[in-house]
mmCIF file with all atom_site columns, C-alpha atoms in Angstrom:
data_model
loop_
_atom_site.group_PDB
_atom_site.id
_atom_site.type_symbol
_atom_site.label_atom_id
_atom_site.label_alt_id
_atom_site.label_comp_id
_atom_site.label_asym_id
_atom_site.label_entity_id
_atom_site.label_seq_id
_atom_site.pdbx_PDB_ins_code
_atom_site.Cartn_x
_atom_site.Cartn_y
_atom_site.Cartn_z
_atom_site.occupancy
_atom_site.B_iso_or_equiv
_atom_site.pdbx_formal_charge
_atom_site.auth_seq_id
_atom_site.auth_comp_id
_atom_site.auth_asym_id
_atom_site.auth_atom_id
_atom_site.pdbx_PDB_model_num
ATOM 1   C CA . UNK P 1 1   ? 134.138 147.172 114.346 1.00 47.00 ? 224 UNK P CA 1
ATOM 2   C CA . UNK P 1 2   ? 133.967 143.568 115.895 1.00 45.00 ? 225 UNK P CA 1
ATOM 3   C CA . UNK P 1 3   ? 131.292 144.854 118.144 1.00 45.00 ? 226 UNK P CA 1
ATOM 4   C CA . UNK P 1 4   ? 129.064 146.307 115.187 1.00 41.00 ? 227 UNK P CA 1
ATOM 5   C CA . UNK P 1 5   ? 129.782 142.988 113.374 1.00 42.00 ? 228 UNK P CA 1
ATOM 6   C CA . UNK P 1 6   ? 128.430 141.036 116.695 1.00 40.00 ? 229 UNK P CA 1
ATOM 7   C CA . UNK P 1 7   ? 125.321 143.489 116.808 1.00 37.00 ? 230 UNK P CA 1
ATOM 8   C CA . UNK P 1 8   ? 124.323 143.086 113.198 1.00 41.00 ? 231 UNK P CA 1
ATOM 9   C CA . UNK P 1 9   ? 124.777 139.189 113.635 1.00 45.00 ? 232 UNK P CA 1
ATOM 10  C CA . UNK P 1 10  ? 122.491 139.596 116.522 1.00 43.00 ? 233 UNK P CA 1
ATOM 11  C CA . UNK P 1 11  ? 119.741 140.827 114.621 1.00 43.00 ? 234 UNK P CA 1
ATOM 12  C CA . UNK P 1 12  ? 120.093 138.867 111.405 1.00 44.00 ? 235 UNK P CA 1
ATOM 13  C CA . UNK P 1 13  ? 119.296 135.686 114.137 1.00 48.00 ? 236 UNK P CA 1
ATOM 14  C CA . UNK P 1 14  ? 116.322 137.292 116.570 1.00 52.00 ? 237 UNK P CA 1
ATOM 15  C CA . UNK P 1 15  ? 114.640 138.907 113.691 1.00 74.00 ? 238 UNK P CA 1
ATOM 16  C CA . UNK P 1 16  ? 115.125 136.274 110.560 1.00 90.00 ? 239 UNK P CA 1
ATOM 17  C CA . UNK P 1 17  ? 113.963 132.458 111.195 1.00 94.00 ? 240 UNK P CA 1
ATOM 18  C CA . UNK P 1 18  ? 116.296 129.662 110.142 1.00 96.00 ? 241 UNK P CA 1
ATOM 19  C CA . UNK P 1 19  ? 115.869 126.620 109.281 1.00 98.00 ? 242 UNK P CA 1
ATOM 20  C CA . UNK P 1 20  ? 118.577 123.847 108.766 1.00 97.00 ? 243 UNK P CA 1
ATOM 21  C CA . UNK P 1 21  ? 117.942 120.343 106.664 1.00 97.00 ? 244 UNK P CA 1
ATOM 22  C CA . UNK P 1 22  ? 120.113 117.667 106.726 1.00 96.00 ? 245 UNK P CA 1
ATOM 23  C CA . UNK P 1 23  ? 118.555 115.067 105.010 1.00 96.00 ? 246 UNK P CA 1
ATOM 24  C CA . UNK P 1 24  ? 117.212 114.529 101.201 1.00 95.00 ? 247 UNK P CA 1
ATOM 25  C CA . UNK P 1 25  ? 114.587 111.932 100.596 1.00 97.00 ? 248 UNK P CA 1
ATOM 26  C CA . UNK P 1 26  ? 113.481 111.002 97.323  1.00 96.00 ? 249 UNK P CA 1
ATOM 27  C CA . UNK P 1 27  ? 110.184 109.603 96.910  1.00 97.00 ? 250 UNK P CA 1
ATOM 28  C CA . UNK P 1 28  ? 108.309 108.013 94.069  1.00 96.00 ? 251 UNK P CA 1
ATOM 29  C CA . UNK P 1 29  ? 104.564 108.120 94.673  1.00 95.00 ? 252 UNK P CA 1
ATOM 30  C CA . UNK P 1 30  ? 102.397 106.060 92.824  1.00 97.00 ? 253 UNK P CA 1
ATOM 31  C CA . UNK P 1 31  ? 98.673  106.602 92.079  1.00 94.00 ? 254 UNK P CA 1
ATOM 32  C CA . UNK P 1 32  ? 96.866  103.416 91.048  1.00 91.00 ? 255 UNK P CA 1
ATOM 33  C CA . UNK P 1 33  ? 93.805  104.654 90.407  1.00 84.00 ? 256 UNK P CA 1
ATOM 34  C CA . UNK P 1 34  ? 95.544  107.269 88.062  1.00 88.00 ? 257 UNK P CA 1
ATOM 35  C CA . UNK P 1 35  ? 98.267  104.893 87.166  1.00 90.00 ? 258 UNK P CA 1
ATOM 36  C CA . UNK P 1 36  ? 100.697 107.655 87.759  1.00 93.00 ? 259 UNK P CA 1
ATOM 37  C CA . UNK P 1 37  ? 104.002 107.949 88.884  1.00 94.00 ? 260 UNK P CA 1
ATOM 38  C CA . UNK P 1 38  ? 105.885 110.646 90.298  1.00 92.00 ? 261 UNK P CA 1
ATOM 39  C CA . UNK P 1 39  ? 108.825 111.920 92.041  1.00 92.00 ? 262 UNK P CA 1
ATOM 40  C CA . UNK P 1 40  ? 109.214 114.297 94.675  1.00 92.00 ? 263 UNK P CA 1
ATOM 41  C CA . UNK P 1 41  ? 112.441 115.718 96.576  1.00 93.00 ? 264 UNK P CA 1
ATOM 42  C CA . UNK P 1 42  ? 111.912 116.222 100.284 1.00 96.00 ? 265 UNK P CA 1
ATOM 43  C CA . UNK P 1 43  ? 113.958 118.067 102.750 1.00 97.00 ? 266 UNK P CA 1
ATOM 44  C CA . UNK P 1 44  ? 113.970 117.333 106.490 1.00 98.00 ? 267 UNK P CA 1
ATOM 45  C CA . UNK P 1 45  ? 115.896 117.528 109.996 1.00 98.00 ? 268 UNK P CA 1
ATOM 46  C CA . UNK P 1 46  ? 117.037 114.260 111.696 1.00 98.00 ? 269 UNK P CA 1
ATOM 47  C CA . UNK P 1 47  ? 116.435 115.511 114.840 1.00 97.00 ? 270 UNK P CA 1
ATOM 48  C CA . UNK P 1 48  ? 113.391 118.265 113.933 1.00 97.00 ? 271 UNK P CA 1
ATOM 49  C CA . UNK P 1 49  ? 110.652 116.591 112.266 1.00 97.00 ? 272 UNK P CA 1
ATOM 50  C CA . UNK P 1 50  ? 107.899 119.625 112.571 1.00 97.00 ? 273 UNK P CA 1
ATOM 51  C CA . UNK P 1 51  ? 109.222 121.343 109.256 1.00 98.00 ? 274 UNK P CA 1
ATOM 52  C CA . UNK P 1 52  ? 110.204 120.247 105.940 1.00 98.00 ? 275 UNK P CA 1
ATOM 53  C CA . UNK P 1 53  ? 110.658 121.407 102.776 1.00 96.00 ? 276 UNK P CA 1
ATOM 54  C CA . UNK P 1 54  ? 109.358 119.416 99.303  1.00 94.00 ? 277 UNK P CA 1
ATOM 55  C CA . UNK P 1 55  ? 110.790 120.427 95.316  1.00 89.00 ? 278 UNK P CA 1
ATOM 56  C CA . UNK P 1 56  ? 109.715 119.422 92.116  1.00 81.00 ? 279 UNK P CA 1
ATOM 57  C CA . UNK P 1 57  ? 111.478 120.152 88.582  1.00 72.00 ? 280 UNK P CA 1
ATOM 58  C CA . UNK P 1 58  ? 109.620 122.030 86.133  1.00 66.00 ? 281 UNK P CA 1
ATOM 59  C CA . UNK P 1 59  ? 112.241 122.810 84.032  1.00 71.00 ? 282 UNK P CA 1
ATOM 60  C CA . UNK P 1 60  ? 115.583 123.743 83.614  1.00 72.00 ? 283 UNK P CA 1
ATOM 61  C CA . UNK P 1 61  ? 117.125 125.918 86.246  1.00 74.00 ? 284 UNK P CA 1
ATOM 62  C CA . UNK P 1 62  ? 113.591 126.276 88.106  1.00 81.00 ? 285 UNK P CA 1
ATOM 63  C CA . UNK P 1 63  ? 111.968 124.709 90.919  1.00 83.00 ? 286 UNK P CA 1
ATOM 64  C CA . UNK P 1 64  ? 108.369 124.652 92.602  1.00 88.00 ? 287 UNK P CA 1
ATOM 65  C CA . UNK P 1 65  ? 109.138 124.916 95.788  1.00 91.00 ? 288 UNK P CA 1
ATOM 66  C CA . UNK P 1 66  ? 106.632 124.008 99.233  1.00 95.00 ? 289 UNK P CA 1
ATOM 67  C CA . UNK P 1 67  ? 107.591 124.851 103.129 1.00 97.00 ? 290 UNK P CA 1
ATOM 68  C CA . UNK P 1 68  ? 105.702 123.856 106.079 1.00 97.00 ? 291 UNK P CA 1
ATOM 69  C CA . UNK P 1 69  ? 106.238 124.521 109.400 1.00 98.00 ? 292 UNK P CA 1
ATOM 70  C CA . UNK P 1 70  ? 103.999 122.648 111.073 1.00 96.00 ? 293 UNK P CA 1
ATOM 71  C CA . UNK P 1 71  ? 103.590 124.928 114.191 1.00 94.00 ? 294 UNK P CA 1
ATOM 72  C CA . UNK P 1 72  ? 103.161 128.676 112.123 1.00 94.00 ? 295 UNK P CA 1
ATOM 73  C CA . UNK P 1 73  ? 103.281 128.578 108.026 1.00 96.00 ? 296 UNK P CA 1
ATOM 74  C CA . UNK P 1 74  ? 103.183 127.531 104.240 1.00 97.00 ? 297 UNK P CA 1
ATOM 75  C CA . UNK P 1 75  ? 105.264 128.885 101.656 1.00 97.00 ? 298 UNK P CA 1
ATOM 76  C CA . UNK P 1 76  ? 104.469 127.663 97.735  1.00 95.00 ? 299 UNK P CA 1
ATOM 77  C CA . UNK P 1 77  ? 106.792 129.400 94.958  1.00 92.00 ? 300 UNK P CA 1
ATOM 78  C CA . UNK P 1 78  ? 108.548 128.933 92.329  1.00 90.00 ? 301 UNK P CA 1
ATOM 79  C CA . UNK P 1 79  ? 112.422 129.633 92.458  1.00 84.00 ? 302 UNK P CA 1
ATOM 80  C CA . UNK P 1 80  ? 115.380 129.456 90.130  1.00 83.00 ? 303 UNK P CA 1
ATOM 81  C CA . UNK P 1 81  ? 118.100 127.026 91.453  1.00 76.00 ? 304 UNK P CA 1
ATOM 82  C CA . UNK P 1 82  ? 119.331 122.927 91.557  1.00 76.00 ? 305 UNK P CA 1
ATOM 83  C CA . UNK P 1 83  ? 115.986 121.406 92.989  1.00 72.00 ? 306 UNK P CA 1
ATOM 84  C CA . UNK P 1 84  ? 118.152 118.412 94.049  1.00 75.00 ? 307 UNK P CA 1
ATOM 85  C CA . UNK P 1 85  ? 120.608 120.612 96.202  1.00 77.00 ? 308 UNK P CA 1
ATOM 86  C CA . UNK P 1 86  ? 119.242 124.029 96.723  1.00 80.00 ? 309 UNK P CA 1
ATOM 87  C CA . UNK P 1 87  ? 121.691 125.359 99.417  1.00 86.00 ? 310 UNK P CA 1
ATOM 88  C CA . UNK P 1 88  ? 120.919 128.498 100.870 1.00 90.00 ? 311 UNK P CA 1
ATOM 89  C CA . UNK P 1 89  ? 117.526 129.934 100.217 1.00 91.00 ? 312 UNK P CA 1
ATOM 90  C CA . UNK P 1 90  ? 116.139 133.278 101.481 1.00 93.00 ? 313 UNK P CA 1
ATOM 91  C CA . UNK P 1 91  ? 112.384 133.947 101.455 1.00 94.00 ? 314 UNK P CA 1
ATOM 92  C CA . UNK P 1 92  ? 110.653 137.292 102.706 1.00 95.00 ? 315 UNK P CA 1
ATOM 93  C CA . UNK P 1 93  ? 108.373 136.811 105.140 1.00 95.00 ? 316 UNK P CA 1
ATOM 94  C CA . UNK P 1 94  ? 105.453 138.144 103.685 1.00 95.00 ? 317 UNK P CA 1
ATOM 95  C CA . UNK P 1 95  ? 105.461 135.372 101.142 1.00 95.00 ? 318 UNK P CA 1
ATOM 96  C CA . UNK P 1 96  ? 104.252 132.977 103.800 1.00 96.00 ? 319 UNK P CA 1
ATOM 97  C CA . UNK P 1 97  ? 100.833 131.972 104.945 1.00 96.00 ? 320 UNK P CA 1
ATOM 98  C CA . UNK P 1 98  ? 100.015 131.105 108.207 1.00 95.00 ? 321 UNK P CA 1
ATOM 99  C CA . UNK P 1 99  ? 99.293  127.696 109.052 1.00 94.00 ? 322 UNK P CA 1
ATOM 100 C CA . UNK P 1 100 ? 97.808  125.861 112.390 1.00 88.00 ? 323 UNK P CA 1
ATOM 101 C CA . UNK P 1 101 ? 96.612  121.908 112.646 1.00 83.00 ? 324 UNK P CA 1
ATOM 102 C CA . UNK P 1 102 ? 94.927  122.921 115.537 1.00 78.00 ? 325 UNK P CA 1
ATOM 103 C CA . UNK P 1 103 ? 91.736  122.134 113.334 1.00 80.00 ? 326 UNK P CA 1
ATOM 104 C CA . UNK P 1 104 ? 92.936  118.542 112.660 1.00 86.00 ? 327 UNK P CA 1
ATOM 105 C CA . UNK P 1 105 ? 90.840  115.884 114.018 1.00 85.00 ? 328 UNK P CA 1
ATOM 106 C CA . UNK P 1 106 ? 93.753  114.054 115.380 1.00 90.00 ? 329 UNK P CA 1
ATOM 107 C CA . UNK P 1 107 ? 91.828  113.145 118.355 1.00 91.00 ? 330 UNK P CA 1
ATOM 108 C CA . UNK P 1 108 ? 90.065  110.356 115.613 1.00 92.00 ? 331 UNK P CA 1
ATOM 109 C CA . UNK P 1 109 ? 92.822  108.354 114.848 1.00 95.00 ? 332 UNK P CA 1
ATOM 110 C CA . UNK P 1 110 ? 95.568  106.529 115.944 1.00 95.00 ? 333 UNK P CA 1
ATOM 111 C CA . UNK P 1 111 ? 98.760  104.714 115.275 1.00 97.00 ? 334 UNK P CA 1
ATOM 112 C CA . UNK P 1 112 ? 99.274  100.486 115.970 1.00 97.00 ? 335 UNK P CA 1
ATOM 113 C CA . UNK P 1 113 ? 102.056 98.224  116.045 1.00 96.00 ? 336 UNK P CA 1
ATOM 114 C CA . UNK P 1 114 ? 101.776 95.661  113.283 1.00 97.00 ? 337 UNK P CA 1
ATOM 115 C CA . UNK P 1 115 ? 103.797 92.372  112.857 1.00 97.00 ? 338 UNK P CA 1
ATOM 116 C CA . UNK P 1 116 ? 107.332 93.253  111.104 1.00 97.00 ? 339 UNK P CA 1
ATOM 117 C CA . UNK P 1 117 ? 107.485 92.536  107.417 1.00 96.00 ? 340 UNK P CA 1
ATOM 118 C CA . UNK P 1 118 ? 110.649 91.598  105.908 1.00 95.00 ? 341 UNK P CA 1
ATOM 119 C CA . UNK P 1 119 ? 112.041 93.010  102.365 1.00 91.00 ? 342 UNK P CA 1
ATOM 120 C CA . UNK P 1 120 ? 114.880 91.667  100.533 1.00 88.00 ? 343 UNK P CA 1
ATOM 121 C CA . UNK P 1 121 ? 115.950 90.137  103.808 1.00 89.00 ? 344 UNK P CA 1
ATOM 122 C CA . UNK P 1 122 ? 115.821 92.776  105.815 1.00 93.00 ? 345 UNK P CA 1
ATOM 123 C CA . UNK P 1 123 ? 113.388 93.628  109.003 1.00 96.00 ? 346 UNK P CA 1
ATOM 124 C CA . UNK P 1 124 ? 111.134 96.457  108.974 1.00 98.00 ? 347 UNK P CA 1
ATOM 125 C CA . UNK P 1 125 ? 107.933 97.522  111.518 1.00 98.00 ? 348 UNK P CA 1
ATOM 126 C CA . UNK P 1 126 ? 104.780 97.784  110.577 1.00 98.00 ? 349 UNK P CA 1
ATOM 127 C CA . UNK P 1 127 ? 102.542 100.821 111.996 1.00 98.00 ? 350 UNK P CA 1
ATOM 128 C CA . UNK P 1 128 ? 99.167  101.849 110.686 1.00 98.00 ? 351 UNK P CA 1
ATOM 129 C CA . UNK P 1 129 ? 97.278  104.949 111.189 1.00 98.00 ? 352 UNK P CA 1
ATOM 130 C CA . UNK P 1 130 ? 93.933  104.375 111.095 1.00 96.00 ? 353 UNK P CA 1
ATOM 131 C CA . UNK P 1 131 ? 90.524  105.418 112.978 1.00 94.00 ? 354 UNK P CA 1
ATOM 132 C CA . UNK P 1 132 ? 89.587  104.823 116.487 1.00 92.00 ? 355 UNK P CA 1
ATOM 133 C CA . UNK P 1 133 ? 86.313  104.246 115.466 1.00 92.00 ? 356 UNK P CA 1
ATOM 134 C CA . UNK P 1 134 ? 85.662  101.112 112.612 1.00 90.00 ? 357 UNK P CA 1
ATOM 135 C CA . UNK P 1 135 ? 82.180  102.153 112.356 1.00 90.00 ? 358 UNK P CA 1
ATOM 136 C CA . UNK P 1 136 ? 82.760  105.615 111.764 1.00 89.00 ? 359 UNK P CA 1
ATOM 137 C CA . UNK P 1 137 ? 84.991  104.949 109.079 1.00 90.00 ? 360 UNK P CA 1
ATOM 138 C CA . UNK P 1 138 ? 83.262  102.843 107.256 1.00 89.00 ? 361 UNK P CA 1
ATOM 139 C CA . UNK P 1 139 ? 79.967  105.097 107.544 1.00 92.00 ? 362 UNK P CA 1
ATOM 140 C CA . UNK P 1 140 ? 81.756  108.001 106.056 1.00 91.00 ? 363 UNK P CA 1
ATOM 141 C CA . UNK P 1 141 ? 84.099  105.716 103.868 1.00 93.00 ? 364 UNK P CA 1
ATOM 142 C CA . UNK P 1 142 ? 87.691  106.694 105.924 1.00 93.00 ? 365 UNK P CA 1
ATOM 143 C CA . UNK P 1 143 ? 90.709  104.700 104.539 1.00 95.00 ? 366 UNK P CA 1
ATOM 144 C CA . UNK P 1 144 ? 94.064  103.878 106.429 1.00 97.00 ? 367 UNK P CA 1
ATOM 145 C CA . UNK P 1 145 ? 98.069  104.129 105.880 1.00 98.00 ? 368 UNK P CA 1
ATOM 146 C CA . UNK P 1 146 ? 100.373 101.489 106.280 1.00 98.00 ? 369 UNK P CA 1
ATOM 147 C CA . UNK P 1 147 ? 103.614 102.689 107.085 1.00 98.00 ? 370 UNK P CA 1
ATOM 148 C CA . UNK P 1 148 ? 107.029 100.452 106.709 1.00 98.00 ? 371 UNK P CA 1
ATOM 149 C CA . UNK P 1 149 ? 109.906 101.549 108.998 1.00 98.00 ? 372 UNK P CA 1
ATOM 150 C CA . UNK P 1 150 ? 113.679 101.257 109.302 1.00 98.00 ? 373 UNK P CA 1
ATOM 151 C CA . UNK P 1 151 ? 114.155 102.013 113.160 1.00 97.00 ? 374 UNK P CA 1
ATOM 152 C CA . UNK P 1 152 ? 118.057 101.365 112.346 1.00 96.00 ? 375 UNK P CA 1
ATOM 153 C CA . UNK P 1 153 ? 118.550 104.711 110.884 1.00 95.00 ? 376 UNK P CA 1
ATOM 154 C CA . UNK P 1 154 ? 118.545 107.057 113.341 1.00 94.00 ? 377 UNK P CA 1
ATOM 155 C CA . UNK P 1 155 ? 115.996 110.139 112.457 1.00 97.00 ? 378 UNK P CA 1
ATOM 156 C CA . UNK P 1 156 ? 112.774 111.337 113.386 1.00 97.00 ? 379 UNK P CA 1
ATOM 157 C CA . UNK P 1 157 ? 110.241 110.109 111.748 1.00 98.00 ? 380 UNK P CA 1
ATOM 158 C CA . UNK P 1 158 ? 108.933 112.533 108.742 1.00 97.00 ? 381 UNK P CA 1
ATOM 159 C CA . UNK P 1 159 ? 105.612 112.891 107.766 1.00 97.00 ? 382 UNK P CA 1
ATOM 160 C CA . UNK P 1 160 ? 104.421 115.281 104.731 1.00 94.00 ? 383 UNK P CA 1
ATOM 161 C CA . UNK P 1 161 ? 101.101 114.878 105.520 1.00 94.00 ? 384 UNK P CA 1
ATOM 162 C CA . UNK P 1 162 ? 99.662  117.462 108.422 1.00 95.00 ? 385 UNK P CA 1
ATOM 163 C CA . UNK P 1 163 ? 97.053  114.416 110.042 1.00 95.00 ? 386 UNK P CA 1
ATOM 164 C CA . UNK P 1 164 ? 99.920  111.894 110.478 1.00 97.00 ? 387 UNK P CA 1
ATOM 165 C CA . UNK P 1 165 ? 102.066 114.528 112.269 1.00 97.00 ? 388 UNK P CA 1
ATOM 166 C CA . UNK P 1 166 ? 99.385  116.014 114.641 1.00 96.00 ? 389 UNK P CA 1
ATOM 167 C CA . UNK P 1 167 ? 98.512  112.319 115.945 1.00 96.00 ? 390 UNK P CA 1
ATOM 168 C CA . UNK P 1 168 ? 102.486 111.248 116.507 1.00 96.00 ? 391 UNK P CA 1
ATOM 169 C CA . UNK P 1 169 ? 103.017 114.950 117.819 1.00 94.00 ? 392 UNK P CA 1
ATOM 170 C CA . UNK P 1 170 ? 100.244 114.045 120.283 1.00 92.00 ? 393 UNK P CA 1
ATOM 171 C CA . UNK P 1 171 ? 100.724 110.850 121.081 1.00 90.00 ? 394 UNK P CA 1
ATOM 172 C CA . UNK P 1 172 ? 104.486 109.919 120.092 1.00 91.00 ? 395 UNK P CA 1
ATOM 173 C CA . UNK P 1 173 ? 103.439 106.227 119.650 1.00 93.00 ? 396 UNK P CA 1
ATOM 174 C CA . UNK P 1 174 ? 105.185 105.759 116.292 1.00 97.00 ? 397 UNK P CA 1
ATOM 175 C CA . UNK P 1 175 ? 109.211 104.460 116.161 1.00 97.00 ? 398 UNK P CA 1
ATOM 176 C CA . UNK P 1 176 ? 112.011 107.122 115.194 1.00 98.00 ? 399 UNK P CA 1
ATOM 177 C CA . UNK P 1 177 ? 113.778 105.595 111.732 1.00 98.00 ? 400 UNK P CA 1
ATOM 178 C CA . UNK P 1 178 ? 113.219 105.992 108.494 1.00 98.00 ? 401 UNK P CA 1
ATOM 179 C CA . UNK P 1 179 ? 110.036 106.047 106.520 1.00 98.00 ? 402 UNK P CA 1
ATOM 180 C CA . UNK P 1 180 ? 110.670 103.587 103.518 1.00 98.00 ? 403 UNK P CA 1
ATOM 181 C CA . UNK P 1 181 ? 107.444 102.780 102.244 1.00 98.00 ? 404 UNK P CA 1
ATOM 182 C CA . UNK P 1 182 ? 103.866 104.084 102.782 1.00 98.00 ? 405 UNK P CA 1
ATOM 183 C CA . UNK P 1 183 ? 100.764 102.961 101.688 1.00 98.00 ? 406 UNK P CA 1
ATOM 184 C CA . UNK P 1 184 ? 97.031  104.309 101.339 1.00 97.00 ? 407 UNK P CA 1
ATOM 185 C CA . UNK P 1 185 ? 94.039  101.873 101.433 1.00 97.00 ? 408 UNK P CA 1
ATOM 186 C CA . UNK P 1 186 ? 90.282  103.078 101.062 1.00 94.00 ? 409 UNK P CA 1
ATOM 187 C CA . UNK P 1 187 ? 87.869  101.643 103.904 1.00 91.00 ? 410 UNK P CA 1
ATOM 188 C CA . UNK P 1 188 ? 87.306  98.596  101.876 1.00 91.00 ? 411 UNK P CA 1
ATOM 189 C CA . UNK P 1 189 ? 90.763  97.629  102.044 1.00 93.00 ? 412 UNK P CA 1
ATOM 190 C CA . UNK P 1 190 ? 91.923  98.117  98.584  1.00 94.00 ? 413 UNK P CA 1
ATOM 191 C CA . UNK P 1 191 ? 95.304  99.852  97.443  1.00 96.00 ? 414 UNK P CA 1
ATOM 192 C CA . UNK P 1 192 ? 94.943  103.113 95.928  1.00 95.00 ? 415 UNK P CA 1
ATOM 193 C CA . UNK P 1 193 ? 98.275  105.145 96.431  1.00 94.00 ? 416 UNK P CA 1
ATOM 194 C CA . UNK P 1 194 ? 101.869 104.302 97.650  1.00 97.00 ? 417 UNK P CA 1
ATOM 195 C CA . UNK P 1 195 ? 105.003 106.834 98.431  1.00 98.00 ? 418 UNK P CA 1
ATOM 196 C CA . UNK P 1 196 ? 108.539 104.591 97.982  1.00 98.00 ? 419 UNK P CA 1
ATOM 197 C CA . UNK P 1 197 ? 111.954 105.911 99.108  1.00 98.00 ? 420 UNK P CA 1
ATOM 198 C CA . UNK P 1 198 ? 114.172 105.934 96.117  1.00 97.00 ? 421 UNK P CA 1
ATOM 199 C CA . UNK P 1 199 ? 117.089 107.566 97.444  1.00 96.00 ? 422 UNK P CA 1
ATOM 200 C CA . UNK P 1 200 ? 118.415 109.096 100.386 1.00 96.00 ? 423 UNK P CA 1
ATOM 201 C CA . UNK P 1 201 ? 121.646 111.799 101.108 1.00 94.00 ? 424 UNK P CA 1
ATOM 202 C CA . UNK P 1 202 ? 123.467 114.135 103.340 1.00 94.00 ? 425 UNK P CA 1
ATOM 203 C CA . UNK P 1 203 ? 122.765 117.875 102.393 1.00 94.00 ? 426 UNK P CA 1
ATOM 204 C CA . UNK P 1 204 ? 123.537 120.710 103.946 1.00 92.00 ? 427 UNK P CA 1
ATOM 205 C CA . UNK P 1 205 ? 120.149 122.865 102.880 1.00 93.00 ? 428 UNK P CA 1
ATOM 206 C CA . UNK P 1 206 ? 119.686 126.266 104.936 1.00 95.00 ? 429 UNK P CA 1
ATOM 207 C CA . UNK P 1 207 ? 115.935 128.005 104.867 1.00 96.00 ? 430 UNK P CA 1
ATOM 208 C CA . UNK P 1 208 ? 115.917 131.970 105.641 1.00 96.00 ? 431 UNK P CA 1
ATOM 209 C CA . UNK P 1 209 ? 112.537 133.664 106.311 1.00 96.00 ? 432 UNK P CA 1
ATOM 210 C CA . UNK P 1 210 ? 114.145 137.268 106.056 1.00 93.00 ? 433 UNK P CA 1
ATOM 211 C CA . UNK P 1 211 ? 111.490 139.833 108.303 1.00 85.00 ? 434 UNK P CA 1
#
């Protein structure tokens, strides 16, 4: 009995994909253009950062829910469950869609150490992602992200978007800590978007790609 127990634990792990979250960040983003606001519940790993996993309430009891796996897939549904702590969550595998950033033009941009900025008293570095080339960008009208870190916290950094990832992934020239304030300017160096951290906590959140 222990032995068939052992065997059919064996192939729940080699043939099913797991993946484990730790951490929940809420962020507020803010359009300016749009003069919008809005919240959005991420999921990541402290020690992982190549996955995460993003909700958003639509109403009661329901959740839209986006997974990417930076290395292999997407996954965008709607399930029923807390969007703020959605424990366990099992997902057949042909709901995904494959995903590479092998077509990313990472090789275009690059991160730099700005002076720190302090915040209600408190230190935080400065790196910006921007292009390699300030001609290029201004010819086809590229913008840049400011990014405002908290190296105290221990954590990889987390980025949701796939160009930010693919040039730290390459080059690891960006801090671990945590990500408390982003912000988009267009080429001509005015604001147009920011992401704020609202709220951070412990979760325990476990992904299950079932095969």
């Amino acid at each position: 009995m222990k032995t068939t127990f052992l065997f059919i634990t064996w192939l729940f792990i080699h043939f099913n994909e797991t993946y484990q979250f730790d951490y929940r960040l809420v962020y507020e983003n803010i359009s300016v253009k749009n003069n919008t606001r809005k919240i959005q519940h991420f999921y990541t790993n402290s020690e992982n950062n190549h996955f995460h996993a993003v909700t958003y309430n639509l109403e009661k009891d329901t959740m839209k829910f986006y997974f990417r796996d930076n290395n292999k897939m997407t996954i965008m549904l709607n399930l029923e469950g807390n969007y703020k702590s959605p424990g366990k969550v099992v997902i057949p595998d042909s709901l995904t869609t494959n995903w590479s950033g092998k077509n990313i033009a990472k090789e275009h941009y690059f991160f730099s150490k700005m002076n720190d900025t302090i915040i209600g008293e408190k230190k935080y570095t400065q790196i910006k992602l921007s292009s390699l080339n300030p001609k290029r960008a201004k010819r086809k009208k590229i913008g840049y992200e400011i990014y405002l870190v908290d190296t105290n916290i221990k954590m990889k950094p987390f980025f949701n978007e796939p160009l930010a990832f693919e040039v730290w992934r390459e080059k690891k020239n960006f801090p671990d800590g945590l990500v408390v304030e982003k912000h988009y300017y267009s080429y001509d160096g005015k604001l147009s978007y920011s992401q704020v951290l609202k709220e951070t906590s412990p979760v325990s959140f476990e992904l299950i790609i079932k095969k």
